[in-house]
């Protein structure tokens, strides 16, 4: 097989800044060992997130100039609406400034005290918006998805038996919605199969429960279906997406992921009454229904991005480039979540640094080491992000201690990724020298963004 190449050439470049190891030791100390507090200018390869960090195409930049900035009835809105209707088959669409704004509107309208929302795994902003509306979110991830090194094609699947059981226990009348996240970001960017989506939607329909998709990375999920699920190998990714959305009553979307936009999102659905209520809320929070918190130029860029993201040469390159990085690490014995997902490689920090216990934050220590060794920025997804305290102050750790290296779309080349793997392998070779971390400051909520750390002696 020939090398799978980047299906684009570069027209505009953005220099990245090199620093020395001595400079980086000083920079990370000044940032209290928290990568969120480092100035982006001091980062060489930024794998903090794949959200809002994509490179737009020449067609999208041309679209930016074509954006219609009319307050009401902008031509760009109709282009945006049409692009979403074509993929989702959903008649009603409202633009929002990003994914969590769609969540806020949807759960304000459909949530409330005593209601339950079920998922394979809710993303943190989604769960936070459900809880903020007074409801409870429950994750029902399939058992396979809970084991980092277990190889299975669809580790993002919802556990269908657990779904039926939960409906039986809580009562269908108390469950508002089941929302499946494609791909499952918090669980390693793992895909969900069409069979699982179809069956989950049937269970919901039978019980009168709404079925939604968190569609942020829908195109990556569709490509995995094409490659891994029987019966889909000859379908186009657009046809697969159309089928996937056909099972859903609605969806939320962050256009900062699979629409290659730097900002934006939407909410789409089939129910006229609910969309009307959402629109009313949109007007007081985001803006008039034909722009919803976005400029006309953003709507245009999203409409074009949604069309581009389903191109199979792009998706082949995208999924291959993550797998390429993962394979190099696996060959060197570095523990990662397997198989690699759609948008990121997740290092298993527990296995990488077995001498650092969860209460000394192995993921945070690994993030600091990657920055010092090579100027790479990743994010801890473990006890710092999800840790809670017992009444006696003991830390309750989540099951996994991970470091996510999310790859921005169309931004880095193969040599950047080769460099990243070389740095990770360097750190792996001297992993015994890495030390644990202690928190010296933390905010009461979402502490990972602002926490300060000290390296253990
Ligand atoms: N749902 C999923 C699955 C996400 O990954 C995100 C964002 C959102 C919803 C919220 O979208 O950021 O536009 O408000 N994920 C980013 C990340 C932040 O780094 O994974 P948003």
Coordinates of C-alpha atoms and ligand atoms in Angstrom, one line a residue:
X1 CA 0.0 0.0 0.0
X2 CA 1.3 3.5 -0.9
X3 CA 1.8 6.2 1.8
X4 CA -1.5 8.0 2.5
X5 CA -0.6 11.7 1.9
X6 CA -2.2 14.9 3.1
X7 CA -4.9 15.6 0.5
X8 CA -4.0 19.3 0.2
X9 CA -1.1 21.6 -0.5
X10 CA -0.2 24.6 1.7
X11 CA -1.0 28.1 0.5
X12 CA -0.6 30.1 3.7
X13 CA 1.8 29.2 6.5
X14 CA 1.9 30.2 10.2
X15 CA 5.3 30.1 11.8
X16 CA 5.7 28.1 15.0
X17 CA 8.3 29.2 17.6
X18 CA 11.1 27.1 18.9
X19 CA 12.2 27.3 22.5
X20 CA 15.1 25.7 24.3
X21 CA 14.6 23.1 27.0
X22 CA 15.9 25.5 29.6
X23 CA 13.4 28.1 28.5
X24 CA 10.6 25.5 28.7
X25 CA 11.5 24.5 32.2
X26 CA 11.2 28.1 33.2
X27 CA 7.9 28.6 31.3
X28 CA 6.2 25.6 32.7
X29 CA 7.3 26.5 36.3
X30 CA 5.9 30.0 35.7
X31 CA 2.6 28.4 34.5
X32 CA 2.5 26.3 37.7
X33 CA 2.8 23.1 35.6
X34 CA -0.6 23.7 34.1
X35 CA -0.5 23.6 30.3
X36 CA -3.7 25.7 30.1
X37 CA -1.7 28.6 31.7
X38 CA 1.1 28.5 29.1
X39 CA 1.0 31.2 26.4
X40 CA 0.3 29.5 23.1
X41 CA 3.2 31.3 21.6
X42 CA 5.5 29.2 23.8
X43 CA 4.1 26.0 22.5
X44 CA 5.7 24.2 19.5
X45 CA 3.1 21.6 18.7
X46 CA -0.3 22.3 20.2
X47 CA -2.4 19.2 20.8
X48 CA -4.5 20.7 23.6
X49 CA -7.7 20.4 21.5
X50 CA -9.0 19.7 18.0
X51 CA -11.8 22.2 18.7
X52 CA -11.7 25.5 16.7
X53 CA -8.1 24.8 15.7
X54 CA -8.7 23.5 12.1
X55 CA -7.1 25.0 9.1
X56 CA -9.8 26.3 6.8
X57 CA -9.7 25.6 3.1
X58 CA -9.3 28.2 0.3
X59 CA -13.0 27.6 -0.5
X60 CA -13.9 28.4 3.1
X61 CA -11.7 31.6 3.1
X62 CA -13.4 32.6 -0.1
X63 CA -16.8 31.9 1.6
X64 CA -15.7 34.3 4.4
X65 CA -15.6 37.1 1.9
X66 CA -18.9 36.0 0.5
X67 CA -20.6 36.1 3.9
X68 CA -23.9 38.0 4.0
X69 CA -24.0 40.1 7.1
X70 CA -27.7 41.0 7.0
X71 CA -29.3 40.8 10.4
X72 CA -32.3 38.9 9.2
X73 CA -32.7 36.4 6.3
X74 CA -29.0 36.4 5.4
X75 CA -28.1 34.4 2.3
X76 CA -25.4 32.7 4.3
X77 CA -28.0 31.4 6.7
X78 CA -29.9 29.6 4.0
X79 CA -26.7 28.1 2.6
X80 CA -25.9 26.9 6.2
X81 CA -29.4 25.5 6.7
X82 CA -29.4 23.7 3.4
X83 CA -26.0 22.1 4.2
X84 CA -27.3 20.8 7.5
X85 CA -30.7 19.6 6.1
X86 CA -28.9 17.7 3.4
X87 CA -26.8 15.7 5.8
X88 CA -29.2 15.3 8.7
X89 CA -32.6 15.3 7.0
X90 CA -33.8 17.5 9.8
X91 CA -36.1 20.3 8.8
X92 CA -35.4 22.7 11.6
X93 CA -32.0 24.2 12.2
X94 CA -30.8 27.0 14.5
X95 CA -27.3 28.4 14.5
X96 CA -25.4 28.9 17.8
X97 CA -22.0 30.3 18.7
X98 CA -20.7 26.9 19.7
X99 CA -21.7 23.4 20.8
X100 CA -22.4 24.2 24.5
X101 CA -24.8 27.0 23.5
X102 CA -26.9 24.5 21.6
X103 CA -26.8 22.3 24.7
X104 CA -27.8 25.1 27.0
X105 CA -30.8 26.0 24.9
X106 CA -31.9 22.3 24.4
X107 CA -31.6 21.3 28.0
X108 CA -33.2 24.5 29.3
X109 CA -36.3 23.7 27.2
X110 CA -36.3 19.9 27.7
X111 CA -34.6 19.5 31.1
X112 CA -35.8 20.2 34.6
X113 CA -35.9 18.6 38.0
X114 CA -36.3 14.9 38.3
X115 CA -35.7 14.2 34.6
X116 CA -33.0 11.8 33.4
X117 CA -30.8 12.0 30.3
X118 CA -28.9 8.9 29.2
X119 CA -25.8 8.6 27.0
X120 CA -22.9 6.4 25.9
X121 CA -20.8 9.1 27.6
X122 CA -21.8 12.8 28.0
X123 CA -19.1 15.3 27.2
X124 CA -18.4 17.5 30.2
X125 CA -20.1 20.6 29.0
X126 CA -23.1 18.5 28.0
X127 CA -23.4 16.9 31.4
X128 CA -22.8 20.3 33.1
X129 CA -25.7 21.8 31.1
X130 CA -28.0 18.9 32.0
X131 CA -27.2 19.3 35.7
X132 CA -27.5 23.0 35.5
X133 CA -31.1 22.5 34.3
X134 CA -31.7 20.4 37.4
X135 CA -31.7 17.0 35.6
X136 CA -29.4 14.0 35.9
X137 CA -27.1 12.6 33.2
X138 CA -26.3 8.9 33.2
X139 CA -23.5 7.3 31.2
X140 CA -24.1 3.8 29.9
X141 CA -20.9 2.9 28.0
X142 CA -20.4 -0.6 26.7
X143 CA -18.0 -2.7 28.8
X144 CA -15.5 -2.9 26.0
X145 CA -15.0 0.9 26.1
X146 CA -13.9 0.8 29.7
X147 CA -10.6 -1.1 29.0
X148 CA -7.9 0.9 27.4
X149 CA -5.9 -1.9 25.7
X150 CA -8.9 -4.1 24.7
X151 CA -9.2 -4.0 20.9
X152 CA -12.7 -3.8 19.5
X153 CA -14.2 -1.9 16.5
X154 CA -16.8 0.2 18.2
X155 CA -15.8 0.9 21.8
X156 CA -18.0 4.0 21.8
X157 CA -21.2 1.9 21.8
X158 CA -23.9 2.4 24.4
X159 CA -24.7 -0.7 26.5
X160 CA -28.2 -1.6 25.1
X161 CA -29.0 -3.9 28.0
X162 CA -28.1 -1.3 30.5
X163 CA -30.2 1.2 28.5
X164 CA -33.3 -1.1 28.8
X165 CA -32.6 -1.8 32.4
X166 CA -32.2 1.9 33.3
X167 CA -35.5 2.7 31.5
X168 CA -37.1 -0.1 33.6
X169 CA -35.7 1.2 36.8
X170 CA -36.2 5.0 36.4
X171 CA -39.5 4.7 34.4
X172 CA -39.7 5.8 30.8
X173 CA -41.9 8.8 31.8
X174 CA -38.9 10.2 33.8
X175 CA -36.4 9.8 31.0
X176 CA -36.4 12.7 28.6
X177 CA -33.8 11.7 26.1
X178 CA -31.0 9.4 25.2
X179 CA -28.1 11.2 23.5
X180 CA -25.3 9.3 21.8
X181 CA -22.0 11.1 21.4
X182 CA -20.3 10.3 18.0
X183 CA -17.4 9.7 18.3
X184 CA -17.2 9.2 22.0
X185 CA -14.7 12.0 22.9
X186 CA -14.4 11.3 26.7
X187 CA -14.0 7.6 26.0
X188 CA -11.0 7.9 23.6
X189 CA -12.6 9.2 20.4
X190 CA -14.0 5.7 19.9
X191 CA -16.8 5.2 17.2
X192 CA -20.4 4.0 17.7
X193 CA -21.7 1.5 15.2
X194 CA -24.8 2.0 13.0
X195 CA -26.3 -1.1 14.5
X196 CA -25.9 0.3 18.0
X197 CA -27.4 3.7 17.0
X198 CA -30.3 2.0 15.2
X199 CA -31.1 -0.3 18.1
X200 CA -30.8 2.4 20.7
X201 CA -33.1 4.6 18.7
X202 CA -35.7 1.7 18.5
X203 CA -35.6 1.2 22.2
X204 CA -36.2 4.9 22.7
X205 CA -39.0 5.0 20.2
X206 CA -40.7 2.0 21.8
X207 CA -40.6 3.8 25.2
X208 CA -41.5 7.3 23.9
X209 CA -38.0 8.7 24.7
X210 CA -36.3 11.3 22.5
X211 CA -33.2 10.1 20.7
X212 CA -30.5 12.7 19.9
X213 CA -26.9 12.7 18.6
X214 CA -24.1 14.8 19.9
X215 CA -22.7 15.1 16.4
X216 CA -19.5 17.0 16.9
X217 CA -17.4 14.4 15.2
X218 CA -20.1 12.8 13.0
X219 CA -18.0 12.5 9.9
X220 CA -15.1 10.7 11.6
X221 CA -17.7 8.3 13.1
X222 CA -19.2 7.7 9.7
X223 CA -15.8 6.8 8.2
X224 CA -15.2 4.2 10.9
X225 CA -18.6 2.7 10.1
X226 CA -17.6 2.5 6.4
X227 CA -14.3 0.8 7.3
X228 CA -15.5 -1.5 10.1
X229 CA -19.2 -2.3 9.8
X230 CA -20.5 -4.9 7.4
X231 CA -22.8 -3.6 4.7
X232 CA -21.4 -0.1 4.6
X233 CA -18.1 -0.5 2.7
X234 CA -19.7 0.6 -0.6
X235 CA -21.8 3.4 0.7
X236 CA -20.6 7.0 0.5
X237 CA -19.9 8.8 3.8
X238 CA -22.7 11.1 3.0
X239 CA -25.2 8.2 2.7
X240 CA -23.9 6.8 5.9
X241 CA -24.3 10.1 7.7
X242 CA -27.8 10.4 6.3
X243 CA -28.7 7.0 7.6
X244 CA -27.2 7.7 11.0
X245 CA -29.1 11.0 11.4
X246 CA -32.3 9.3 10.1
X247 CA -32.6 7.4 13.4
X248 CA -32.4 10.6 15.5
X249 CA -35.1 13.1 16.6
X250 CA -32.4 15.9 16.7
X251 CA -28.8 16.7 17.2
X252 CA -26.4 19.2 18.8
X253 CA -23.2 20.1 17.0
X254 CA -20.0 22.0 17.6
X255 CA -18.9 23.3 14.2
X256 CA -15.5 23.8 15.7
X257 CA -14.8 20.1 15.1
X258 CA -16.2 18.3 12.0
X259 CA -17.1 21.5 10.1
X260 CA -13.5 22.9 10.1
X261 CA -14.7 26.2 11.6
X262 CA -12.9 28.3 14.2
X263 CA -16.3 29.1 15.9
X264 CA -19.9 28.0 15.6
X265 CA -22.4 25.3 16.2
X266 CA -26.1 24.3 15.6
X267 CA -29.1 22.6 17.0
X268 CA -31.3 20.6 14.5
X269 CA -34.4 18.6 15.1
X270 CA -37.7 17.3 13.6
X271 CA -40.2 18.7 16.1
X272 CA -41.7 22.0 15.3
X273 CA -43.0 22.8 18.7
X274 CA -39.7 22.2 20.4
X275 CA -37.7 24.2 17.8
X276 CA -40.1 27.1 18.3
X277 CA -39.4 27.1 22.1
X278 CA -35.7 26.9 21.4
X279 CA -35.9 29.8 18.9
X280 CA -37.5 31.9 21.5
X281 CA -34.7 31.2 23.9
X282 CA -32.1 31.7 21.1
X283 CA -33.4 35.2 20.5
X284 CA -32.7 36.3 24.1
X285 CA -29.4 34.4 24.5
X286 CA -27.7 34.1 21.1
X287 CA -29.3 36.2 18.5
X288 CA -32.0 36.4 15.8
X289 CA -32.8 32.9 14.4
X290 CA -31.0 33.4 11.1
X291 CA -27.6 34.2 12.7
X292 CA -27.8 32.8 16.3
X293 CA -24.6 34.3 17.7
X294 CA -22.5 34.0 14.5
X295 CA -21.5 36.4 11.7
X296 CA -22.7 35.6 8.2
X297 CA -19.2 34.8 7.2
X298 CA -19.0 32.1 9.9
X299 CA -22.3 30.5 8.6
X300 CA -20.7 30.4 5.2
X301 CA -17.5 28.8 6.4
X302 CA -19.5 26.2 8.3
X303 CA -21.7 25.4 5.3
X304 CA -18.6 24.8 3.1
X305 CA -16.8 22.9 5.9
X306 CA -19.7 20.5 6.3
X307 CA -19.5 19.6 2.7
X308 CA -15.7 19.2 2.7
X309 CA -15.5 17.1 5.9
X310 CA -17.3 14.1 4.2
X311 CA -14.8 13.9 1.4
X312 CA -13.3 10.4 1.6
X313 CA -9.8 11.4 0.7
X314 CA -9.9 13.8 3.6
X315 CA -11.3 11.2 6.1
X316 CA -8.9 8.5 4.9
X317 CA -6.0 10.9 5.6
X318 CA -7.5 12.1 8.9
X319 CA -8.1 8.7 10.4
X320 CA -4.9 7.3 9.1
X321 CA -2.8 10.2 10.6
X322 CA -4.1 9.4 14.1
X323 CA -3.5 5.7 13.5
X324 CA 0.0 6.4 12.2
X325 CA 0.9 8.2 15.4
X326 CA -0.7 5.5 17.5
X327 CA 1.1 2.7 15.7
X328 CA 4.5 4.3 16.2
X329 CA 3.8 4.6 19.9
X330 CA 2.5 1.0 20.2
X331 CA 5.7 -0.3 18.4
X332 CA 7.8 1.5 21.0
X333 CA 5.8 -0.1 23.8
X334 CA 4.1 3.2 24.9
X335 CA 0.7 2.4 26.5
X336 CA -2.2 4.1 24.7
X337 CA -6.0 3.6 24.3
X338 CA -6.4 1.0 21.5
X339 CA -7.5 1.1 18.8
X340 CA -6.7 4.7 18.1
X341 CA -9.8 6.9 17.8
X342 CA -10.8 9.6 15.4
X343 CA -9.3 12.8 16.6
X344 CA -6.7 12.1 19.3
X345 CA -4.2 9.7 20.7
X346 CA -4.8 9.0 24.4
X347 CA -1.7 8.0 26.5
X348 CA -2.5 5.7 29.4
X349 CA -0.7 7.6 32.2
X350 CA -1.4 5.0 34.8
X351 CA 0.5 2.4 32.8
X352 CA 3.1 4.9 31.6
X353 CA 4.0 6.0 35.2
X354 CA 3.0 3.1 37.5
X355 CA 5.3 4.6 40.2
X356 CA 3.1 7.8 40.5
X357 CA -0.2 7.1 42.3
X358 CA -3.4 8.8 41.0
X359 CA -3.4 11.2 44.0
X360 CA -0.1 12.5 42.7
X361 CA -1.6 13.1 39.2
X362 CA 0.4 11.0 36.8
X363 CA -1.3 12.6 33.7
X364 CA -0.3 16.1 34.8
X365 CA 3.2 15.0 35.4
X366 CA 3.3 13.4 31.9
X367 CA 1.9 16.6 30.3
X368 CA 4.6 18.7 32.0
X369 CA 7.3 16.2 30.8
X370 CA 6.1 16.4 27.2
X371 CA 6.2 20.1 27.2
X372 CA 9.7 20.3 28.8
X373 CA 11.1 17.6 26.5
X374 CA 9.7 18.9 23.2
X375 CA 7.3 21.9 23.6
X376 CA 4.3 19.7 23.0
X377 CA 1.0 20.6 24.8
X378 CA -1.6 17.9 25.6
X379 CA -4.3 17.7 28.3
X380 CA -4.7 15.6 31.3
X381 CA -8.0 13.6 31.4
X382 CA -7.9 11.9 34.8
X383 CA -7.8 12.8 38.5
X384 CA -7.2 16.5 37.8
X385 CA -10.1 16.9 35.4
X386 CA -12.6 14.5 37.0
X387 CA -11.3 13.9 40.6
X388 CA -13.7 14.5 43.4
X389 CA -13.1 14.6 47.2
X390 CA -14.7 12.5 49.9
X391 CA -15.9 14.3 53.0
X392 CA -12.6 13.4 54.7
X393 CA -10.6 15.1 51.9
X394 CA -9.5 11.8 50.2
X395 CA -9.4 12.0 46.4
X396 CA -11.9 9.8 44.5
X397 CA -10.2 9.1 41.1
X398 CA -11.9 8.3 37.8
X399 CA -11.2 4.8 36.4
X400 CA -8.6 6.1 33.9
X401 CA -5.6 8.5 34.0
X402 CA -5.1 9.7 30.5
X403 CA -3.3 12.4 28.5
X404 CA -5.1 13.4 25.4
X405 CA -3.1 14.5 22.4
X406 CA -5.8 15.9 20.1
X407 CA -4.8 16.6 16.5
X408 CA -6.2 19.8 14.9
X409 CA -7.6 19.1 11.4
X410 CA -5.4 19.8 8.4
X411 CA -2.8 21.7 10.5
X412 CA 0.2 19.5 11.1
X413 CA 2.1 17.4 8.7
X414 CA 3.6 13.9 9.0
X415 CA 7.0 15.2 10.1
X416 CA 5.3 17.1 12.9
X417 CA 3.7 13.9 14.0
X418 CA 7.0 12.0 13.7
X419 CA 8.6 14.6 16.0
X420 CA 5.7 14.2 18.5
X421 CA 6.2 10.5 18.7
X422 CA 10.0 10.9 19.0
X423 CA 9.4 13.2 22.0
X424 CA 6.9 10.8 23.6
X425 CA 9.3 7.9 23.2
X426 CA 12.2 9.9 24.7
X427 CA 10.0 10.7 27.8
X428 CA 8.9 7.0 27.9
X429 CA 12.6 5.9 28.1
X430 CA 13.2 8.0 31.1
X431 CA 9.8 7.6 32.7
X432 CA 11.2 6.4 36.0
X433 CA 12.7 9.8 36.6
X434 CA 9.3 11.6 36.4
X435 CA 7.8 12.8 39.7
X436 CA 4.3 13.2 40.9
X437 CA 2.5 16.5 41.4
X438 CA 0.8 18.3 44.2
X439 CA -2.1 20.8 43.8
X440 CA -1.3 24.2 45.5
X441 CA -4.4 26.0 44.3
X442 CA -7.8 24.9 42.8
X443 CA -11.1 26.5 41.9
X444 CA -14.3 24.9 43.2
X445 CA -15.5 24.0 39.6
X446 CA -13.7 22.8 36.5
X447 CA -10.5 23.0 38.4
X448 CA -8.3 21.7 35.6
X449 CA -8.4 25.0 33.8
X450 CA -6.8 27.1 36.5
X451 CA -5.2 24.7 39.0
X452 CA -1.7 25.3 40.1
X453 CA 0.8 22.5 40.8
X454 CA 4.1 21.9 42.4
X455 CA 6.4 19.0 41.5
X456 CA 7.0 16.5 44.3
X457 CA 10.5 16.5 45.7
Ligands
LIG1 N1 -19.7 17.6 22.7 C1 -18.5 17.1 22.5 C2 -18.4 15.6 22.3 C3 -17.3 17.8 22.6 O1 -16.1 17.3 22.4 C4 -17.4 19.2 22.8 C5 -16.2 20.1 22.9 C6 -18.7 19.8 23.0 C7 -19.8 19.0 23.0 C8 -18.9 21.3 23.3 O2 -18.6 22.0 22.1 O3 -16.7 23.4 22.7 O4 -18.2 24.0 20.8 O5 -19.0 24.3 23.1 N2 -15.0 19.6 23.0 C9 -13.8 20.3 23.0 C10 -12.6 19.4 23.3 C11 -13.8 21.5 23.9 O6 -11.5 19.8 23.4 O7 -12.8 18.2 23.3 P1 -18.1 23.5 22.2

